[in-house]
Short mmCIF file of C-alpha atoms in Angstrom, two decimals:
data_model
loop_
_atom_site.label_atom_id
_atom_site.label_comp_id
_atom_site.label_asym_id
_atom_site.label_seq_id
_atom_site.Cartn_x
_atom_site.Cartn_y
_atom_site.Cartn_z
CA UNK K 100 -63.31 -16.15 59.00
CA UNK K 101 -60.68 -15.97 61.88
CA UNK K 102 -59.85 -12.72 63.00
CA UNK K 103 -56.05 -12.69 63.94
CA UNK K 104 -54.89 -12.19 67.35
CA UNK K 105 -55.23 -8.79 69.01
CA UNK K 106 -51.11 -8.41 69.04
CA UNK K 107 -51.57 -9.27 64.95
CA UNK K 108 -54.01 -6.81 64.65
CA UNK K 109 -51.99 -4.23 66.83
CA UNK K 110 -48.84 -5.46 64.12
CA UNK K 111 -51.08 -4.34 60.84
CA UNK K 112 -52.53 -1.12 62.60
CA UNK K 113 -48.94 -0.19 62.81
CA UNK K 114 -48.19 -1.36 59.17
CA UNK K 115 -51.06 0.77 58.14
CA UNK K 116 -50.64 4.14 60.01
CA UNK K 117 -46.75 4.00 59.19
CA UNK K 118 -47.86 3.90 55.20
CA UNK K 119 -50.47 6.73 55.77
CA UNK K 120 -47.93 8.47 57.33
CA UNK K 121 -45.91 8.17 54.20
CA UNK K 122 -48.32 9.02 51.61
CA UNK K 123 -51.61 10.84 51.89
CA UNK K 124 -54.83 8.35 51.38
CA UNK K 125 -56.47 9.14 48.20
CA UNK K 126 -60.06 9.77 49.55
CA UNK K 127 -63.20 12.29 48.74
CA UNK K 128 -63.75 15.29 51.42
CA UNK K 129 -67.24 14.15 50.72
CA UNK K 130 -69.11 11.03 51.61
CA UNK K 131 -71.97 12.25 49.01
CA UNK K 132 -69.98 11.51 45.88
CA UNK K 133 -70.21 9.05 43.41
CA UNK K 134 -66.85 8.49 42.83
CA UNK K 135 -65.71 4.96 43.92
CA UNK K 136 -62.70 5.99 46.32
CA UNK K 137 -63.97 5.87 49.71
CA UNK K 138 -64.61 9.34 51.63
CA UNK K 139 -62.76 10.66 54.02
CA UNK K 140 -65.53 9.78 57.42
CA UNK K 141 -65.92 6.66 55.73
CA UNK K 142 -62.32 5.80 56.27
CA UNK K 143 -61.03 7.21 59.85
CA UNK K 144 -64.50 5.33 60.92
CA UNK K 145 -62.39 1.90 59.62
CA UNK K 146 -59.57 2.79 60.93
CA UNK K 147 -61.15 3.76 64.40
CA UNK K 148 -62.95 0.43 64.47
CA UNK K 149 -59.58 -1.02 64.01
CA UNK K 150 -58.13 0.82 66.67
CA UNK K 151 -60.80 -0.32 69.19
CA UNK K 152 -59.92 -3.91 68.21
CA UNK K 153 -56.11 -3.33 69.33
CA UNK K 154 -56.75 -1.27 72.40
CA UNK K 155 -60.19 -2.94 73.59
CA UNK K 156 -60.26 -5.36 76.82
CA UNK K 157 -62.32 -7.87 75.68
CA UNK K 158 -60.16 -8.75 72.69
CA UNK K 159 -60.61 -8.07 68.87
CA UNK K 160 -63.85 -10.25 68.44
CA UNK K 161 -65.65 -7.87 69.96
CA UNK K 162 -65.40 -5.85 66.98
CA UNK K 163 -67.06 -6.42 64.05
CA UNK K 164 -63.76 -6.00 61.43
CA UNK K 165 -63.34 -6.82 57.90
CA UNK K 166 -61.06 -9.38 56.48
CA UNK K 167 -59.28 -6.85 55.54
CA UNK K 168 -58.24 -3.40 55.63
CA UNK K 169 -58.39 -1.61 51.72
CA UNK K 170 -57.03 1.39 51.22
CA UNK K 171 -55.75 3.89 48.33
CA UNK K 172 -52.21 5.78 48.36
CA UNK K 173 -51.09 8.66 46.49
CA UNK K 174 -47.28 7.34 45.60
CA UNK K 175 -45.74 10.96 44.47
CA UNK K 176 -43.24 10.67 41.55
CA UNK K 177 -42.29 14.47 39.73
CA UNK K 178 -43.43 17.34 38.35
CA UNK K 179 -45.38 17.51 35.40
CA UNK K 180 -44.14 19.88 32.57
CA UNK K 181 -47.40 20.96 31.80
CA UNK K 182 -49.09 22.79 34.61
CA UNK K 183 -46.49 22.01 37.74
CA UNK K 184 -49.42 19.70 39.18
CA UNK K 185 -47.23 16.99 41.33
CA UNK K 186 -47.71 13.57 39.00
CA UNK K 187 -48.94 10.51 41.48
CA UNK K 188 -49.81 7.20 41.10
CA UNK K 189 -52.07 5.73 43.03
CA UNK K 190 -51.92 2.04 45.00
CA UNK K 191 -54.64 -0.05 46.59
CA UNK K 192 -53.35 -1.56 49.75
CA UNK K 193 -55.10 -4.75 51.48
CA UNK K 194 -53.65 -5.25 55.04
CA UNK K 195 -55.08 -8.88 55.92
CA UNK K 196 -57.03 -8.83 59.41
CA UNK K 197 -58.07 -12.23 59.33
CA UNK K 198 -56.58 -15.46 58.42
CA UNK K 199 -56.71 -16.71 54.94
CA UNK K 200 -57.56 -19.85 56.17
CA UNK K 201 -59.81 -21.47 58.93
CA UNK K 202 -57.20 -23.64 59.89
CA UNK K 203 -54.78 -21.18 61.11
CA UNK K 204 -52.26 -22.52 63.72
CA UNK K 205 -50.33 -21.16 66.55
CA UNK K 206 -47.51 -22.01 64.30
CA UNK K 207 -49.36 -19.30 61.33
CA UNK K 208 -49.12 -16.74 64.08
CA UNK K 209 -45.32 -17.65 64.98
CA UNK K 210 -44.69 -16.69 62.08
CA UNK K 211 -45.99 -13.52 61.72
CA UNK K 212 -49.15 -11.56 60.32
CA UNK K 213 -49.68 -12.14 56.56
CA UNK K 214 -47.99 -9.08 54.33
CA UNK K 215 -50.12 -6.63 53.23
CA UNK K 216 -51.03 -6.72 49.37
CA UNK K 217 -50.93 -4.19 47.11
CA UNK K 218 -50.96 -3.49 43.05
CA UNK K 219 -51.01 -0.48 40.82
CA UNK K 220 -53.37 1.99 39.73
CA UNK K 221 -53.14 3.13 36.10
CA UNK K 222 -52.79 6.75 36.32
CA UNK K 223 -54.36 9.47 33.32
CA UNK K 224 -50.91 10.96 32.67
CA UNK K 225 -49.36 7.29 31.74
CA UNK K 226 -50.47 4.87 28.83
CA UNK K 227 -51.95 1.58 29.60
CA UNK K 228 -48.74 -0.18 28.25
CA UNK K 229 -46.12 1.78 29.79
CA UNK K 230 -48.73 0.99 33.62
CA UNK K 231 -48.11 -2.66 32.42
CA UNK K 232 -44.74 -2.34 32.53
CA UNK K 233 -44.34 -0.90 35.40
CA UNK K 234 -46.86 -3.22 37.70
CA UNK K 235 -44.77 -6.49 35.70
CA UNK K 236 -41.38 -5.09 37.79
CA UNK K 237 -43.60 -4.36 41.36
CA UNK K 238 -41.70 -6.15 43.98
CA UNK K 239 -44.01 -8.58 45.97
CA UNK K 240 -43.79 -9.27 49.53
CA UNK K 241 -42.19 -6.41 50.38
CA UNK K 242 -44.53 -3.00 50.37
CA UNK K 243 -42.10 -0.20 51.37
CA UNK K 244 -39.78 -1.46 48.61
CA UNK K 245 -42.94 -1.49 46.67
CA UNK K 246 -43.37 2.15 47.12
CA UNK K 247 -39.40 2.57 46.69
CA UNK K 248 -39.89 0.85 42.96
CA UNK K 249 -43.31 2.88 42.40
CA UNK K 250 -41.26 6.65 42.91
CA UNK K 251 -38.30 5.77 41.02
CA UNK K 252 -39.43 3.71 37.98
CA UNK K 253 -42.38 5.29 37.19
CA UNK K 254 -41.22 8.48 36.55
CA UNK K 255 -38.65 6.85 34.64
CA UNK K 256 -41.16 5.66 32.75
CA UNK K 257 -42.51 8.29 32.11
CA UNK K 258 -39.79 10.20 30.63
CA UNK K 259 -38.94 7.39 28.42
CA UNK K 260 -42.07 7.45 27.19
CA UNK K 261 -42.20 11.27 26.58
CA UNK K 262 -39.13 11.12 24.94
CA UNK K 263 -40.72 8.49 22.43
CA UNK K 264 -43.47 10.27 21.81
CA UNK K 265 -41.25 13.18 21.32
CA UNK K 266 -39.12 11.43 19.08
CA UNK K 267 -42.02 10.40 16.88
CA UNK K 268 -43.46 13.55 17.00
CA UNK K 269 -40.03 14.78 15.86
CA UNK K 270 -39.74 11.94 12.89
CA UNK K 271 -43.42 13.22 12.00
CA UNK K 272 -42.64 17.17 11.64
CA UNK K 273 -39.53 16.53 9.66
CA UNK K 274 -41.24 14.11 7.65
CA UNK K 275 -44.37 17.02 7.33
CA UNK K 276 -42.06 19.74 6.69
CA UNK K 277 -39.78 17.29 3.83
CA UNK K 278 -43.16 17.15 2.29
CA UNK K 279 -43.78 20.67 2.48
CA UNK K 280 -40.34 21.67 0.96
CA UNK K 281 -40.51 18.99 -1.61
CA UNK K 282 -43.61 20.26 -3.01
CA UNK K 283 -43.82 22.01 -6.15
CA UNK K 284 -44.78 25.84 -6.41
CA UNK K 285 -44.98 29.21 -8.82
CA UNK K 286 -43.72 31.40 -7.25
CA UNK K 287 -43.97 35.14 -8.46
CA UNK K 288 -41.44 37.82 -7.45
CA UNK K 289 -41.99 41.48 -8.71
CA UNK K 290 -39.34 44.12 -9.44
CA UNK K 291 -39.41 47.81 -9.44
CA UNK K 292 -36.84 47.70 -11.79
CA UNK K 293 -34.81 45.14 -13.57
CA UNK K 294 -32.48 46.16 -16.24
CA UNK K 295 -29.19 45.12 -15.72
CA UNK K 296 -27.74 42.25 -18.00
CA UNK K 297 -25.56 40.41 -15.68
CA UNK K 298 -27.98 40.03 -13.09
CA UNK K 299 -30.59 38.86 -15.19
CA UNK K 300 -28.04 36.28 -16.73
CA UNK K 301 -27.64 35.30 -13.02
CA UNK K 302 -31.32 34.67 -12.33
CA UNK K 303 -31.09 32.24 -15.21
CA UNK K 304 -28.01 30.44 -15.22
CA UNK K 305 -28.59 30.15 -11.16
CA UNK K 306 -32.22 28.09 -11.86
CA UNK K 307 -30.19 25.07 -13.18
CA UNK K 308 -28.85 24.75 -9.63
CA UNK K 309 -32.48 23.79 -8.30
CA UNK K 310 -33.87 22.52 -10.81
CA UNK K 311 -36.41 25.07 -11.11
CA UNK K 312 -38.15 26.10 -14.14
CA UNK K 313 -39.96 29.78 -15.13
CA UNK K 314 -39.03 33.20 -17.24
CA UNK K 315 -37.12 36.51 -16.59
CA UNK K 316 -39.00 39.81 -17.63
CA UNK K 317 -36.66 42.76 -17.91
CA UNK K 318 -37.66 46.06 -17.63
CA UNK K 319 -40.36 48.44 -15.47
CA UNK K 320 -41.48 46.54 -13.76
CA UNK K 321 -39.61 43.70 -13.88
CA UNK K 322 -40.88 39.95 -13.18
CA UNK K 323 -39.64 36.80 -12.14
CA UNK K 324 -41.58 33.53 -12.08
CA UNK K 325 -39.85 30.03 -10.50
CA UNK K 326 -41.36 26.97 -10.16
CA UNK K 327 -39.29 23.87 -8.45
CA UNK K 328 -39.83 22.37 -5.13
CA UNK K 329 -40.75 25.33 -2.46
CA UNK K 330 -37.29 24.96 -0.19
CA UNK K 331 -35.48 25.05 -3.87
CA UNK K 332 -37.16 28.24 -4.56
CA UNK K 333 -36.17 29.95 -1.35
CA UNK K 334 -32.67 28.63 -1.72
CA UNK K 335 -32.56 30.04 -4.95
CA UNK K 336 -33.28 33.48 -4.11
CA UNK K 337 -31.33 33.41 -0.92
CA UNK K 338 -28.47 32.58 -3.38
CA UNK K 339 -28.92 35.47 -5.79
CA UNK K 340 -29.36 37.93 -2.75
CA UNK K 341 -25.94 36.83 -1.38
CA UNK K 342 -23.84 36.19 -4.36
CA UNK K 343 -25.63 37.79 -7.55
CA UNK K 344 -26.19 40.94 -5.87
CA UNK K 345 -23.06 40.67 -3.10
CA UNK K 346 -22.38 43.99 -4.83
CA UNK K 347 -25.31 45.83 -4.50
CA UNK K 348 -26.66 48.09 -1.15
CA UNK K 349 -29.77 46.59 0.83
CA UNK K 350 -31.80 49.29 -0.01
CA UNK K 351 -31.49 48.81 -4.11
CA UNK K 352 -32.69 45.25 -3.70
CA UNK K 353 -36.07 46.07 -4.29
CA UNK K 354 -37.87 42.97 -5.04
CA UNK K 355 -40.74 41.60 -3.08
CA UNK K 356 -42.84 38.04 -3.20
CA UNK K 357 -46.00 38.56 -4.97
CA UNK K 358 -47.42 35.49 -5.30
CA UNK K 359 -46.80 31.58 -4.32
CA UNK K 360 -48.93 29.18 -5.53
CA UNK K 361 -49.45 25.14 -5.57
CA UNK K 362 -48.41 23.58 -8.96
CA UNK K 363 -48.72 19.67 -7.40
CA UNK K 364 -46.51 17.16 -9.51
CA UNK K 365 -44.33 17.74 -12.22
CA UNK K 366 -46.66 17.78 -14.32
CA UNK K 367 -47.96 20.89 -12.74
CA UNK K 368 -45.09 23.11 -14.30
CA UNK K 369 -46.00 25.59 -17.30
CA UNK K 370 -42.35 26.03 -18.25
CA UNK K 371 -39.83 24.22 -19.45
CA UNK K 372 -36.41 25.44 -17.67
CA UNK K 373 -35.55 29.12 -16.89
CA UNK K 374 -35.50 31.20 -20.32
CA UNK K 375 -35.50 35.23 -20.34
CA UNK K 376 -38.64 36.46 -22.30
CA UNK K 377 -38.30 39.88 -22.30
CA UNK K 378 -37.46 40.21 -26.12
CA UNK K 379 -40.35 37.63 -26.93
CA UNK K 380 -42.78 40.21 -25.92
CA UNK K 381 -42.71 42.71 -28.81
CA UNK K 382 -40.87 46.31 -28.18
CA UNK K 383 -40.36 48.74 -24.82
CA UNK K 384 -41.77 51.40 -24.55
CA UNK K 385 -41.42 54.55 -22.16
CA UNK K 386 -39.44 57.32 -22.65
CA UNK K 387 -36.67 54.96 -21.52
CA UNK K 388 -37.93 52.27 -23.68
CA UNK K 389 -37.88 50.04 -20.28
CA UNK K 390 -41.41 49.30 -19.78
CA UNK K 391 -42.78 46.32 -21.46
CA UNK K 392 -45.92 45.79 -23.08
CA UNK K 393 -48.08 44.19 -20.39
CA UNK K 394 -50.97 43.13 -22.96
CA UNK K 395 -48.37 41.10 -24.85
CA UNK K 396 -47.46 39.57 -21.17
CA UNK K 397 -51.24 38.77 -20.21
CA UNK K 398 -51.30 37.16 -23.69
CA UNK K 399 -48.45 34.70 -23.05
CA UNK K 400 -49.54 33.89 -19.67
CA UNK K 401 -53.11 33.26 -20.33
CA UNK K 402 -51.57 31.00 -23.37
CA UNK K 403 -49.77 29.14 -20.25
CA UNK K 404 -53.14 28.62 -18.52
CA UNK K 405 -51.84 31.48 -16.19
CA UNK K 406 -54.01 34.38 -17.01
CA UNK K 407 -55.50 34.53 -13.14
CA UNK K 408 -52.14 34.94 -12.07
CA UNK K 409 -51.37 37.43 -13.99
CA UNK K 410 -54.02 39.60 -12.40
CA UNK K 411 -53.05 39.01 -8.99
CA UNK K 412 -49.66 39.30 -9.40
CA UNK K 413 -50.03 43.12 -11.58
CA UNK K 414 -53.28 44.16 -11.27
CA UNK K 415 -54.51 43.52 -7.48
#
């Protein structure tokens, strides 16, 4: 190994300060560590050994160097949304301090020392392919424009790749919540009172609109069970509320959600279509002759295979 000239050396020193100047040197306070960056002593001792070699009389020989000079860089390039921790990305830097080649001319020297080299780190916050890319477009030969590439393109990068991910974490919730609403459920609503004709008409007729399936109980209380996909359940309702019952005040629409259950496929349904069963059920009674007889109802829905609901819904 041929250490270059002293004026070379002095040429690289400069090279090396100017980029530690620029970005901090990504070293450990402590030299008992067992990470693999270098620590902190550890490196100004290099560096001071290099500095001898420039600035000592009896020429850089006299100093045992390296063949080169390694060091790691901190390249800063944003913000990261998640804790406001700058985002980095570190470099190893080789700064040659010796020729390449015994053979080294005058001519070699002429021409210059050789350029320092230099390559990518891949940082935690960035996948392995997106580092790829982005040490495939590192300009060579040239390592301020190296750094230049490194702050821009990276965190370009990086948002590309967060908006991808966010894209197909997008495609993956609608897809999850299409599920969700396509699903088919039972869905029991409970009445204080429901007596009038016309809306119960309504709460029938409207079921052919979303294909939902069930039975109308008049009287006190009254009961409603649907079954259809979930989001054609809520539409439903939301669709009585606003246009069944347009005419009536907020505080007379008392019904409330008792129940919602899975029924899986089709063939989870227990009805077929929306029918009103109120006069299937035998007579009223009540002074008013408004409240139905609720054995008679336990009856028909324990026929259906429903008898559990039927406790939670009127009994719990």
């Amino acid at each position: 190994m041929k250490v270059l000239p002293q004026e070379l050396l002095a040429s690289q020193l400069a090279i090396i300060e100017l980029i530690l100047a620029m970005y901090p040197p990504a070293v450990n306070a402590s030299s008992d560590t067992e990470d693999p960056v270098e620590s902190t002593s550890d490196h100004n001792s290099r560096l001071e050994r290099l500095r001898q070699a420039c600035n000592g009389d009896s020429g850089a020989e006299s100093v045992a160097l390296p063949p080169s000079f390694e060091f790691s860089i901190s390249v800063p390039v944003g913000e990261s949304s998640s804790d406001d921790r700058p985002r980095s990305v570190k470099m190893g830097i080789s700064v040659p301090l010796a020729w390449s080649q015994e053979g080294a001319t005058a001519e070699a020297a002429d021409a210059g020392p050789p350029p320092p080299e230099y390559w990518l780190r891949q940082p935690d916050w960035m996948t392995r392919a997106t580092a790829a890319k982005l040490d495939a477009g590192l300009p060579r030969g040239d390592v301020l424009e190296a750094f230049e590439y490194v702050r821009e393109q990276a965190e370009a990068l990086f948002q590309a790749e967060a908006a991808s991910g966010a894209l197909v974490q997008a495609a993956a919730d609608v897809s999850e919540a299409g599920d969700t609403a396509r699903r088919l459920v039972r869905v029991w609503f409970y009445f204080q009172s429901l007596s009038t004709a016309e809306k119960r008409r309504d709460l029938v007729r409207y079921a052919d609109r979303y294909a939902l399936s069930g039975f109308v109980l008049a009287g006190k209380p009254g009961l409603l069970c649907a079954e259809g996909a979930a989001a054609d359940v809520d539409a439903y309702m939301s669709a009585i509320k606003r246009e069944s019952w347009g005419d009536v005040p907020s505080h007379q629409k008392k019904v409330s959600e008792r129940l919602r259950e899975e029924c899986g496929g089709e063939d989870g349904r227990r009805f077929v279509g929306m029918t009103e069963i109120t006069g299937e059920l035998g007579e009223m009674h009540g002074a008013r002759r408004n409240r139905g007889d609720m054995a008679a109802l336990e009856a028909y829905l324990t026929e259906k295979g429903l008898g559990g609901s039927f406790a939670k819904v009127l009994i719990n």
